[in-house]
Coordinates of C-alpha atoms (C1' of nucleotides) in Angstrom, one line a residue:
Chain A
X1406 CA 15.2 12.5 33.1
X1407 CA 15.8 8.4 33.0
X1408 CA 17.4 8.6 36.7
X1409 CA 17.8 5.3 38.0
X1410 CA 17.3 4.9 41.3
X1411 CA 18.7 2.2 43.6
X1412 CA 16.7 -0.6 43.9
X1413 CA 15.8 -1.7 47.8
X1414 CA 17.4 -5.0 49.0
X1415 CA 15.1 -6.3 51.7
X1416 CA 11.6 -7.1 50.8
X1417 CA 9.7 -7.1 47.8
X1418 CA 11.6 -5.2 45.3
X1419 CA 10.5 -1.9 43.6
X1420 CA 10.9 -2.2 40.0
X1421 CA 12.5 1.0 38.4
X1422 CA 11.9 2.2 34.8
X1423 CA 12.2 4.4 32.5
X1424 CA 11.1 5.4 29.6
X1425 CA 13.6 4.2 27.2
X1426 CA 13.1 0.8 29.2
X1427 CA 9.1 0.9 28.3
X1428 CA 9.7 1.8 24.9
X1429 CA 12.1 -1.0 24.3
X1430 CA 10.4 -3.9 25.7
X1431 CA 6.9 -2.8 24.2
X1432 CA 8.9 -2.9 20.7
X1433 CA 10.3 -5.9 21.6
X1434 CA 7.1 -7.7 22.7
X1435 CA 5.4 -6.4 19.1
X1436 CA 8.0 -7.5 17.2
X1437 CA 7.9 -11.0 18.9
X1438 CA 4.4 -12.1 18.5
X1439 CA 2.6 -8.8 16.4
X1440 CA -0.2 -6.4 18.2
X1441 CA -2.0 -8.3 19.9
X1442 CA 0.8 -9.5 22.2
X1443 CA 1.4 -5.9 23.7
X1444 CA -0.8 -5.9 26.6
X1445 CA -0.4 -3.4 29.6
X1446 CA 0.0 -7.0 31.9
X1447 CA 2.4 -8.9 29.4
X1448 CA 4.4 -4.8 29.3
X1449 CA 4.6 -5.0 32.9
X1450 CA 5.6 -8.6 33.5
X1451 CA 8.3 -8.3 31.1
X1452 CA 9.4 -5.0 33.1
X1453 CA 9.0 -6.6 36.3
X1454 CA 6.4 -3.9 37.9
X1455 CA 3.1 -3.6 38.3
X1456 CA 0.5 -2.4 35.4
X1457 CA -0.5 0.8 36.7
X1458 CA 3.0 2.0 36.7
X1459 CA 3.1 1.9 33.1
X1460 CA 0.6 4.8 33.1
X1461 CA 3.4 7.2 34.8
X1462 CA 4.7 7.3 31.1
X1463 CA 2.5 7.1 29.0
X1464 CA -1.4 8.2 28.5
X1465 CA -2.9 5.6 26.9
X1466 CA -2.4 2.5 24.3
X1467 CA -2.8 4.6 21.8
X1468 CA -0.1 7.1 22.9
X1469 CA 2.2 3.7 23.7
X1470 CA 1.4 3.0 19.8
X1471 CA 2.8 5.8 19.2
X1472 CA 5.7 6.4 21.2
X1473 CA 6.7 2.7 20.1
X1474 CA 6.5 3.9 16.5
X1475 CA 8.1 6.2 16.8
X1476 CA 10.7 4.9 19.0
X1477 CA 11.7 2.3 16.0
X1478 CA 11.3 5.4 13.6
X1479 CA 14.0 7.2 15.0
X1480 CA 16.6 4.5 13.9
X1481 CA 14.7 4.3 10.5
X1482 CA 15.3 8.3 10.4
X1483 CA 19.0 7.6 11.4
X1484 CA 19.2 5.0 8.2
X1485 CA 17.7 7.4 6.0
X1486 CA 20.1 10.3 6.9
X1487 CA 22.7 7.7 5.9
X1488 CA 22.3 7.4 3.1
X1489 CA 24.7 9.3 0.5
X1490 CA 23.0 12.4 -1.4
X1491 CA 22.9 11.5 -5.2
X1492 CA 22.7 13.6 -8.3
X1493 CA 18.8 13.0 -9.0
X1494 CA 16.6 13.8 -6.6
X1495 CA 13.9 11.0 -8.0
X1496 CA 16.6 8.3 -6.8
X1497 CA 17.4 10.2 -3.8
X1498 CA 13.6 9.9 -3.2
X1499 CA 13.7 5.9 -4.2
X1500 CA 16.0 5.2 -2.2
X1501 CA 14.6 7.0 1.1
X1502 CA 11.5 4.6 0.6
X1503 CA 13.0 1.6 0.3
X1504 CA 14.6 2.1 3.2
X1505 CA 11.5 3.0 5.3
X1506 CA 9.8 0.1 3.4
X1507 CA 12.7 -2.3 4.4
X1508 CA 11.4 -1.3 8.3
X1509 CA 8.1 -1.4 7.7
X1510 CA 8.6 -5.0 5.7
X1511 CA 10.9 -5.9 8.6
X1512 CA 7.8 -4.6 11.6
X1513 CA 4.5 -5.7 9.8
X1514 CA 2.9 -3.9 13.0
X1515 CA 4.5 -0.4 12.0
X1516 CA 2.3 -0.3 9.0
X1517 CA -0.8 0.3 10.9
X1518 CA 0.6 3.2 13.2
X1519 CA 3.1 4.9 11.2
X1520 CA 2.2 8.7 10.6
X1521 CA -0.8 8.5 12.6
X1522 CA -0.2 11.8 14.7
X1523 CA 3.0 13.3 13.9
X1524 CA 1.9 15.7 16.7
X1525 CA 3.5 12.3 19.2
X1526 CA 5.7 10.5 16.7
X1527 CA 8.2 13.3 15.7
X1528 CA 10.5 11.3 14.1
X1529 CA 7.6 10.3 11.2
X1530 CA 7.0 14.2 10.7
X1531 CA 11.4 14.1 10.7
X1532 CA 10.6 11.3 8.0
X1533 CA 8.4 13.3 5.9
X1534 CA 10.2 16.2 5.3
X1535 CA 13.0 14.2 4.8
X1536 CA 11.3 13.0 1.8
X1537 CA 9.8 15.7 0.8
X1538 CA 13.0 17.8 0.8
X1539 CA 13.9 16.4 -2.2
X1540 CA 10.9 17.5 -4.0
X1541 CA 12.7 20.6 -3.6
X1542 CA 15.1 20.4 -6.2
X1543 CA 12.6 19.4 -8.7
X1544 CA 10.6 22.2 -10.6
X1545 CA 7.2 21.9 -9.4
X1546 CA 4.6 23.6 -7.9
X1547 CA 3.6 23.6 -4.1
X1548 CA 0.5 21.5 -4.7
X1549 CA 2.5 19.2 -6.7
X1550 CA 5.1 19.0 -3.6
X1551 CA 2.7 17.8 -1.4
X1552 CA 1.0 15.7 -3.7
X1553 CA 4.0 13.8 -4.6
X1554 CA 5.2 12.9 -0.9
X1555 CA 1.6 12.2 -0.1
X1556 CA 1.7 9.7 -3.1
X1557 CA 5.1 8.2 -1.7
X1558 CA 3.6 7.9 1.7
X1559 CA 0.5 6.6 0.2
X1560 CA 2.6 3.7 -2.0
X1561 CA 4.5 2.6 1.1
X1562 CA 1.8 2.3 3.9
X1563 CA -0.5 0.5 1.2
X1564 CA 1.8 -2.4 0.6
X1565 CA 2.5 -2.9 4.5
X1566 CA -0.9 -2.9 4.9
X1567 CA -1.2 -5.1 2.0
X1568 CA 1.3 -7.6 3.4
X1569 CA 1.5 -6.7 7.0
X1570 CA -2.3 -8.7 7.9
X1571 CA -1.4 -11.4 10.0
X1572 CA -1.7 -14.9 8.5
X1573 CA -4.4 -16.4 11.4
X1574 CA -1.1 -17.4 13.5
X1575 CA -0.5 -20.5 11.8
X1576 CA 3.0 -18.3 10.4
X1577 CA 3.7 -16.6 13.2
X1578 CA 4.2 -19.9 15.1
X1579 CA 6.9 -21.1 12.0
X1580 CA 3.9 -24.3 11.3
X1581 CA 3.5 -23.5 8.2
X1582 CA 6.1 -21.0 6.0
X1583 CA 4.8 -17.8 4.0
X1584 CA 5.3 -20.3 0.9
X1585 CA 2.7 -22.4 1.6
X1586 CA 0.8 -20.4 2.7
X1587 CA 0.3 -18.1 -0.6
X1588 CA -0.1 -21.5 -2.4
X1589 CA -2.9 -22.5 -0.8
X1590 CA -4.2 -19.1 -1.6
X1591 CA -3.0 -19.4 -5.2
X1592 CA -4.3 -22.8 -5.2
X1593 CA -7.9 -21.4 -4.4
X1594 CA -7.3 -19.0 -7.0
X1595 CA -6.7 -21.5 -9.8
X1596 CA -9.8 -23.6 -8.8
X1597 CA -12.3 -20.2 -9.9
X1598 CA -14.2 -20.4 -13.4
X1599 CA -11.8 -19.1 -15.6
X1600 CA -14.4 -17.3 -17.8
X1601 CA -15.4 -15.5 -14.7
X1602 CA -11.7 -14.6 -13.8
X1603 CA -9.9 -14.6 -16.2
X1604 CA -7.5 -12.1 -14.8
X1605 CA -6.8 -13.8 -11.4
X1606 CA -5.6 -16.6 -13.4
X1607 CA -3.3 -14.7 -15.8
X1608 CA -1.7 -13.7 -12.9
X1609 CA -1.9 -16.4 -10.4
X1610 CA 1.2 -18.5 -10.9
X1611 CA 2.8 -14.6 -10.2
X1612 CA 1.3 -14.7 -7.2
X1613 CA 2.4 -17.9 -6.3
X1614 CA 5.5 -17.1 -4.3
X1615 CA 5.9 -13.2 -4.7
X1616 CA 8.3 -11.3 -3.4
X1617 CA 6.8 -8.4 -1.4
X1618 CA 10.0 -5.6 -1.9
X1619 CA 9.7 -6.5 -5.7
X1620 CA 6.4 -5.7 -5.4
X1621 CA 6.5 -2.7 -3.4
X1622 CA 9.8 -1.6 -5.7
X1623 CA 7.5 -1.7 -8.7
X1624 CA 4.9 -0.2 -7.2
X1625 CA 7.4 2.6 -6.2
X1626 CA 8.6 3.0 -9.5
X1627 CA 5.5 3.5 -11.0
X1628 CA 4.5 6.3 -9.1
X1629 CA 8.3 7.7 -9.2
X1630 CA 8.2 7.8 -13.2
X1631 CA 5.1 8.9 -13.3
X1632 CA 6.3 12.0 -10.9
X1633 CA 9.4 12.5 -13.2
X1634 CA 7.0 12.7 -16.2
X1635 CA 5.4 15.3 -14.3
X1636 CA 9.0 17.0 -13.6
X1637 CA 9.4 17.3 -17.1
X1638 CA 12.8 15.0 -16.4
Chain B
X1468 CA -31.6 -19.7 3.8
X1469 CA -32.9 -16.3 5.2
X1470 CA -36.5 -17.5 6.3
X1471 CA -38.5 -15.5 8.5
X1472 CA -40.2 -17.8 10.7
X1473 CA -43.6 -15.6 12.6
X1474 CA -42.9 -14.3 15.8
X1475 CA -44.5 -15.5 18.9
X1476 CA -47.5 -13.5 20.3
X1477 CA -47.8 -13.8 23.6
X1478 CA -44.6 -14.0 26.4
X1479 CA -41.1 -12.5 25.8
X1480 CA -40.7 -11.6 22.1
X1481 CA -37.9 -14.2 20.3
X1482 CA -36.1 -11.9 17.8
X1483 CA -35.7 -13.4 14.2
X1484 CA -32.6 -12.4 12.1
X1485 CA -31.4 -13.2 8.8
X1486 CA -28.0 -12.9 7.2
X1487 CA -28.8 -9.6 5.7
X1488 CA -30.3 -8.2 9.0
X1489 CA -27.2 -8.8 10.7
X1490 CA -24.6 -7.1 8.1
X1491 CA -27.6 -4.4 7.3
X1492 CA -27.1 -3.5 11.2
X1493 CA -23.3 -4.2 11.2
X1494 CA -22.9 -1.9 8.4
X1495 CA -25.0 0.3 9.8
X1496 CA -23.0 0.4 13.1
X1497 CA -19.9 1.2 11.3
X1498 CA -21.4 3.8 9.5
X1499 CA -22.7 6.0 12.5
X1500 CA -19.7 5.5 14.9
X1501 CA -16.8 4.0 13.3
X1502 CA -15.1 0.4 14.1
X1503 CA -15.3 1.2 17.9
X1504 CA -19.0 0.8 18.0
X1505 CA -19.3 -2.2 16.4
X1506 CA -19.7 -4.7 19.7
X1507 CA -21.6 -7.5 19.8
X1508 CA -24.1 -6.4 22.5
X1509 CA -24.1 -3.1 20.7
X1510 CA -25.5 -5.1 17.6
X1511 CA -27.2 -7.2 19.4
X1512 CA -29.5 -4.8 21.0
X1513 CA -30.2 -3.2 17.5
X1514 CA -31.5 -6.6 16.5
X1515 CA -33.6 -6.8 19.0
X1516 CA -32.1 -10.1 20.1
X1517 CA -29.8 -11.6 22.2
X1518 CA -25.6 -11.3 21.9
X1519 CA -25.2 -15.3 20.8
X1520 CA -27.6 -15.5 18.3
X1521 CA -25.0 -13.4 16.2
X1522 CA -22.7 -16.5 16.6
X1523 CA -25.0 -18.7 14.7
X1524 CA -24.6 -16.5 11.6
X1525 CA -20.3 -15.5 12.1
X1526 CA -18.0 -17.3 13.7
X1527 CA -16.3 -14.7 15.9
X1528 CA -15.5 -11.0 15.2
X1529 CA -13.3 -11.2 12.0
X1530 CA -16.0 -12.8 10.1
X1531 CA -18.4 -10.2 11.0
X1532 CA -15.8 -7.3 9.9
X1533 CA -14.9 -9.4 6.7
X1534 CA -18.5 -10.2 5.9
X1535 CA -19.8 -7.1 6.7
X1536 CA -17.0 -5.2 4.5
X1537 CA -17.9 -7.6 1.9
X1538 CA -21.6 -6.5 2.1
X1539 CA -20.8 -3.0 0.7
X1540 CA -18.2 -4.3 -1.6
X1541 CA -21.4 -6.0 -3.2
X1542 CA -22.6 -2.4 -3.6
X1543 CA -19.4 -1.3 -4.9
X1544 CA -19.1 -3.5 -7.5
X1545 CA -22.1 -3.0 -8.9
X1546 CA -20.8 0.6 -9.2
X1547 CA -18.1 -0.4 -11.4
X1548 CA -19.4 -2.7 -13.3
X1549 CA -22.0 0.0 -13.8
X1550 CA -19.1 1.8 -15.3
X1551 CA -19.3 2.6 -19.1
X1552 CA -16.4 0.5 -20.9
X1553 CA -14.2 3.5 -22.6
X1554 CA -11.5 3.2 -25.5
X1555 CA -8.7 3.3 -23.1
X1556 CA -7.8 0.7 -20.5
X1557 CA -6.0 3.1 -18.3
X1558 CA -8.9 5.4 -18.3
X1559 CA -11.1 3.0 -17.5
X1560 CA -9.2 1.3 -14.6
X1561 CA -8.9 5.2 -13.3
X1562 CA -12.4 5.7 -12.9
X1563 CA -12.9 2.2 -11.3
X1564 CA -10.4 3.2 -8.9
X1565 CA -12.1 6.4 -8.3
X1566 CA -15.6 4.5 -7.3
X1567 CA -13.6 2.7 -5.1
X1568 CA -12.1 5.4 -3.3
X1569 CA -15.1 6.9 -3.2
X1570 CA -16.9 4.4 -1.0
X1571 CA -13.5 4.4 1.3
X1572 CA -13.9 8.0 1.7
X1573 CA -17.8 8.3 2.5
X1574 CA -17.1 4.9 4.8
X1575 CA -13.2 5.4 6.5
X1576 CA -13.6 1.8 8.3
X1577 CA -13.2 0.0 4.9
X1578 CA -9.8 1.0 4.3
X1579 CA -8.4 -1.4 7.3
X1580 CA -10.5 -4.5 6.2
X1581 CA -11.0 -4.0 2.6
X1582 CA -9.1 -7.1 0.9
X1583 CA -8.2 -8.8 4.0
X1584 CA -9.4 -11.9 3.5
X1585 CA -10.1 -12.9 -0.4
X1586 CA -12.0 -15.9 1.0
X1587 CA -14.8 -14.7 2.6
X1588 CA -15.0 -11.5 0.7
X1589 CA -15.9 -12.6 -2.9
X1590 CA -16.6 -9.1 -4.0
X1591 CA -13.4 -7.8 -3.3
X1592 CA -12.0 -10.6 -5.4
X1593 CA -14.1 -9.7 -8.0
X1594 CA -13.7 -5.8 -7.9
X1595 CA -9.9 -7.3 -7.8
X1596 CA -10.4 -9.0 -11.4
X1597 CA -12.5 -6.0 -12.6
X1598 CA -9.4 -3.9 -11.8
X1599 CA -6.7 -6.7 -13.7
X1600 CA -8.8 -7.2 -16.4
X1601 CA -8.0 -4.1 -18.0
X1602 CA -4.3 -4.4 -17.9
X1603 CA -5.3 -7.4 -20.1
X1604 CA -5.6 -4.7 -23.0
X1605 CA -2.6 -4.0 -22.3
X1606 CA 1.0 -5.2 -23.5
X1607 CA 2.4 -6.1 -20.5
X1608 CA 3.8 -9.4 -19.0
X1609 CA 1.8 -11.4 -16.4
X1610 CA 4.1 -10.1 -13.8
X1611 CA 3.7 -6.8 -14.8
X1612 CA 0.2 -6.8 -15.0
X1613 CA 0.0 -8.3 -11.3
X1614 CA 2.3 -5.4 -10.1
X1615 CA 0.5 -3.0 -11.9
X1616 CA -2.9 -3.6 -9.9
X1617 CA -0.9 -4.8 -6.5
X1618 CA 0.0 -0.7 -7.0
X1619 CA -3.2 1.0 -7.9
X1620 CA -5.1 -1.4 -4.9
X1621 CA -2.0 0.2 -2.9
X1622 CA -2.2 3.6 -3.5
X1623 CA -5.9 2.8 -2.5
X1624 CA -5.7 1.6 0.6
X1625 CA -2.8 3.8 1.2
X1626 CA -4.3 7.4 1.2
X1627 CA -7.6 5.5 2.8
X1628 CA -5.8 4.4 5.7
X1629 CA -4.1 7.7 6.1
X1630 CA -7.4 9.3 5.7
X1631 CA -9.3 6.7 7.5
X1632 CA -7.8 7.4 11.0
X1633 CA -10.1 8.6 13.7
X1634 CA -10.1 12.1 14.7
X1635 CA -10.0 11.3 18.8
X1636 CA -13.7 11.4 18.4
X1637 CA -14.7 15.2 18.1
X1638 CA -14.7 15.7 14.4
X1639 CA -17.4 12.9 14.8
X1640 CA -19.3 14.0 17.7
X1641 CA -19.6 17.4 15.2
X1642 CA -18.1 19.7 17.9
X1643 CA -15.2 20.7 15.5
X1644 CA -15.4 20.6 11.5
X1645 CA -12.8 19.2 9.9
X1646 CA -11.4 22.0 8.4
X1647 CA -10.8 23.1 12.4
X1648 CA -9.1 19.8 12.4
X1649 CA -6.8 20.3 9.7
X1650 CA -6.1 23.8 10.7
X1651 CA -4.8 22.8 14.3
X1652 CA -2.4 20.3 12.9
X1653 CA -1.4 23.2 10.1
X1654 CA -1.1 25.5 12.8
X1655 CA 1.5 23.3 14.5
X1656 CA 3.8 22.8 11.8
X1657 CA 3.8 26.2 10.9
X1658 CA 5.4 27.4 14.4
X1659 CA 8.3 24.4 13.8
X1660 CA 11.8 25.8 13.0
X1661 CA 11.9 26.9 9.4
X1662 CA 15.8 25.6 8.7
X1663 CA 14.7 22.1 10.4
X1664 CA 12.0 21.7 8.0
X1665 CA 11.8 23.6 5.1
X1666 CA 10.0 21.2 2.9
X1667 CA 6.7 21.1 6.1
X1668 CA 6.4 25.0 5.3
X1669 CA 6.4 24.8 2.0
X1670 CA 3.5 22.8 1.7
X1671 CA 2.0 24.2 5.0
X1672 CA -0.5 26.1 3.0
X1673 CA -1.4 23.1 0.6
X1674 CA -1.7 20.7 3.3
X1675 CA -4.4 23.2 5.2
X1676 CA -7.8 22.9 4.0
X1677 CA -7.1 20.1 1.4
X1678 CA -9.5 17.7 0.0
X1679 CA -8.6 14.3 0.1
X1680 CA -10.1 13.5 -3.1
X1681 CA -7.7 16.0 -4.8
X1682 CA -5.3 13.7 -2.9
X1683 CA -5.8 10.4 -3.3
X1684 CA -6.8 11.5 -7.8
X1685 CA -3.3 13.0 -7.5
X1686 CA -1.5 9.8 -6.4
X1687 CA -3.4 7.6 -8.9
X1688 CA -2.4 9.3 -11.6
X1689 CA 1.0 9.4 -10.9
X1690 CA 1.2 5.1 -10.8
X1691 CA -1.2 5.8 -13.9
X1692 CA 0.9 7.8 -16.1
X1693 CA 3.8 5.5 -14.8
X1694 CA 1.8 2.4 -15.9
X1695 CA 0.9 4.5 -18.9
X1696 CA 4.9 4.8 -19.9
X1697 CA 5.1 1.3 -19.4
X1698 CA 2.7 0.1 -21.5
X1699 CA 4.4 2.0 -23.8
X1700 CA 1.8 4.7 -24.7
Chain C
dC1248 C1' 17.7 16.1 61.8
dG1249 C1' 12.8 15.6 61.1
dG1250 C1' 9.1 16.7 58.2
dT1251 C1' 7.2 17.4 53.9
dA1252 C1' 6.6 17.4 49.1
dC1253 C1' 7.0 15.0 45.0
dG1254 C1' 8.5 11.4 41.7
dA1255 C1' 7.5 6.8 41.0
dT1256 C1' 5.5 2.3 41.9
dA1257 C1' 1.9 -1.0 42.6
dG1258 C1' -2.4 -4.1 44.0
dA1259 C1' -7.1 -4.2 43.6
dA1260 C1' -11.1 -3.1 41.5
dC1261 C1' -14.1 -1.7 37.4
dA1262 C1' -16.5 -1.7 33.1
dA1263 C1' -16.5 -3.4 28.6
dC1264 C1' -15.3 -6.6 25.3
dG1265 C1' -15.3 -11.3 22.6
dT1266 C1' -16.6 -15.8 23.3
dT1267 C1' -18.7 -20.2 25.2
dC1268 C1' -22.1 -23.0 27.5
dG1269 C1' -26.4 -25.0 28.3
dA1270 C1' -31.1 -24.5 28.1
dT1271 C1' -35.0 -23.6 25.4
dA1272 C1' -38.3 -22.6 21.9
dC1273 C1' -40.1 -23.4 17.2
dG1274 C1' -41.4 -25.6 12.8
dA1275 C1' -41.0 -29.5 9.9
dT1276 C1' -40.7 -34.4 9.4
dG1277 C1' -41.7 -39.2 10.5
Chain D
dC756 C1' -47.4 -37.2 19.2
dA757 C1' -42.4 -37.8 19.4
dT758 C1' -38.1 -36.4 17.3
dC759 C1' -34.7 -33.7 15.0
dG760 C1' -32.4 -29.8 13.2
dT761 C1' -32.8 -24.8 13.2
dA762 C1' -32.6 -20.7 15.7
dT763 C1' -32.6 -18.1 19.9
dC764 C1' -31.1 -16.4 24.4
dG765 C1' -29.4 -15.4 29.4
dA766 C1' -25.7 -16.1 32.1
dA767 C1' -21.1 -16.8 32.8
dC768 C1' -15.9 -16.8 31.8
dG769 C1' -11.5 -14.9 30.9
dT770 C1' -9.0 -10.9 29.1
dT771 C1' -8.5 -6.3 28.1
dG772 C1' -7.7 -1.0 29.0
dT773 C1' -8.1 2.1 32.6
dT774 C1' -8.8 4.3 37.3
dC775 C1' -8.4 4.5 42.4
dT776 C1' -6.0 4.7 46.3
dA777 C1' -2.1 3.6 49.0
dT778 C1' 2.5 3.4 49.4
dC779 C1' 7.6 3.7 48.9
dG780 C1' 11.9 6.3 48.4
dT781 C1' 14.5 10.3 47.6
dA782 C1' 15.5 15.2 47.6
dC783 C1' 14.7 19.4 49.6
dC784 C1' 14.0 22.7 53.5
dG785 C1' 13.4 24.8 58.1

DNA sequence: CGGTACGATAGAACAACGTTCGATACGATG
DNA sequence: CATCGTATCGAACGTTGTTCTATCGTACCG
């Protein structure tokens, strides 16, 4: 596997992959400029081929989704493993999700693909029972088990979903900064009938600049003490 | 807005839509075949007209998803406000999330475009304030309170978007259940190494057959009970 | 050494999609 | 009756994922 074979000299050159090479440069061209920028014809430009020769490793888009997930999700899995085993198996659990947040946070295109089929992207299923392994030490039933890494999962693809929507490109090409562009959200907040919303401007000036980890880490931490609670911790 | 000028007798027929036609069929789309099916010809030929005449009610695609997702938030809404005010907040924001979820469930496409845009979907700002409004009975900080529905709209879209994802098509063609479904994936994990993954065979038999419902209530009222402690309750 | 099988590459074509353009019909207004 | 804004539509454009078919190069085998 990956054998690289000499390239010819004379003539029009033969471009040689592999997949390691496919899976980088598709990661590389979504993290540049988000989904839409991987295209079979952008892939195979960067890799110097043709398009069709793409299809020698993978299926599909879909399965490239994948494979590209889960290419990134091995070093995730790598980080995770890391990370030093604590006394409490909550915190343990805490930290593994920040960390896989972190990524996510760091790949706004992950969010939509991550544990899609765990049947292609091993490392996610790797993930999950990483995370779930901890659940172990608690006392708990099986239900409970799956429930709680379920909730986990659910917490962390919900707030890169939340925050991983593209703003119409305006932010991708660095015009306009993730500042301003809240505020003019918040400022179109502010201008509603405060009878009729009262709540959206309690919270508005919150809004107005968030931090996404500090919301994601109080979303977290929610759902962690409300699974302690149910430890009996 | 939404006249219905009389259609011509004699010659080709000239189709005549209205605003609510268009999301009626858009919706209705969705609802058969999923977010594939929704083309513009595809609609178009539903209408009975031609594929530009759309344009003149959306501007491109987006618009039609946002407007369209907005459409049944409409419904939605009027569910929850529906929704007979109890003596406790965090009871009452559960089963508001519960009539949410429910509409994800019975329509999986919402979950990717539910929120996206708070703009063009006025409902979803408003099923947004329904949600904060009860933290207001609560004694929390503004920031807290912001968290505190950022979370329970994550866990949300979270365990819809997990749910949401397309079966490659044959759970919806009906030529496998989804129990089938469900059992193939078990199946899987059940021949992976039992020292590699002890925590995916524990839950094997919780994970087969499970109802997403049971699921997503689960993950709610862990943030719940969370929110609950924090509230100081 | 020559032939053959197979791994790997690639150009061209196809169907489907979102979107735009220009023309055209229709009702109301003057 | 002319005019204007509303509403409609067929045809075309560019881009996308995907397939077809032909080819190259290397390893193997008689």
């Amino acid at each position: 596997m990956a054998r690289q074979p000499a390239r010819s000299v004379g003539g029009r050159r033969r471009a040689s992959h592999s997949m390691e090479s496919v899976l980088g440069e598709a990661v590389a061209l979504l993290d540049e400029a988000g989904a839409p920028a991987l295209t079979f014809r952008a892939l195979a430009q960067r890799l110097g081929g043709g398009v069709a020769s793409i299809y020698w490793y993978v299926a599909n888009k879909d399965e490239l989704l994948d494979l590209a997930t889960d290419h990134v999700m091995g070093g995730v899995l790598a980080d995770i493993e890391k990370l030093p085993p604590g006394e409490d198996a909550i915190d343990d659990r805490r930290a593994m999700a920040l960390t896989l947040f972190d990524a996510v946070v760091r790949r706004p295109w992950l969010g939509a693909y991550f544990m899609r089929n765990t049947d292609v992207q091993s490392n996610s299923l790797r993930i999950y029972e990483m995370l779930g392994r901890q659940t172990l030490r608690l006392d708990l039933s099986a239900r409970q088990r799956f429930h709680a890494v379920s909730a986990v999962i659910g917490v962390v693809v919900g707030s890169a979903v939340d925050m991983g929507q593209e703003p119409p490109q305006e932010i991708l090409d660095g015009a306009v900064g993730r500042d301003e562009f809240l505020g003019r959200f918040a400022q179109a907040w502010r201008e509603l009938a405060p009878d009729e919303f009262p709540f959206v401007h309690e919270i508005v000036d919150e809004f107005d600049g968030h931090d996404d980890v500090d919301q994601f880490r109080s979303a977290l931490d929610l759902t962690l003490a409300g699974l302690r609670l149910q430890a009996g911790l």
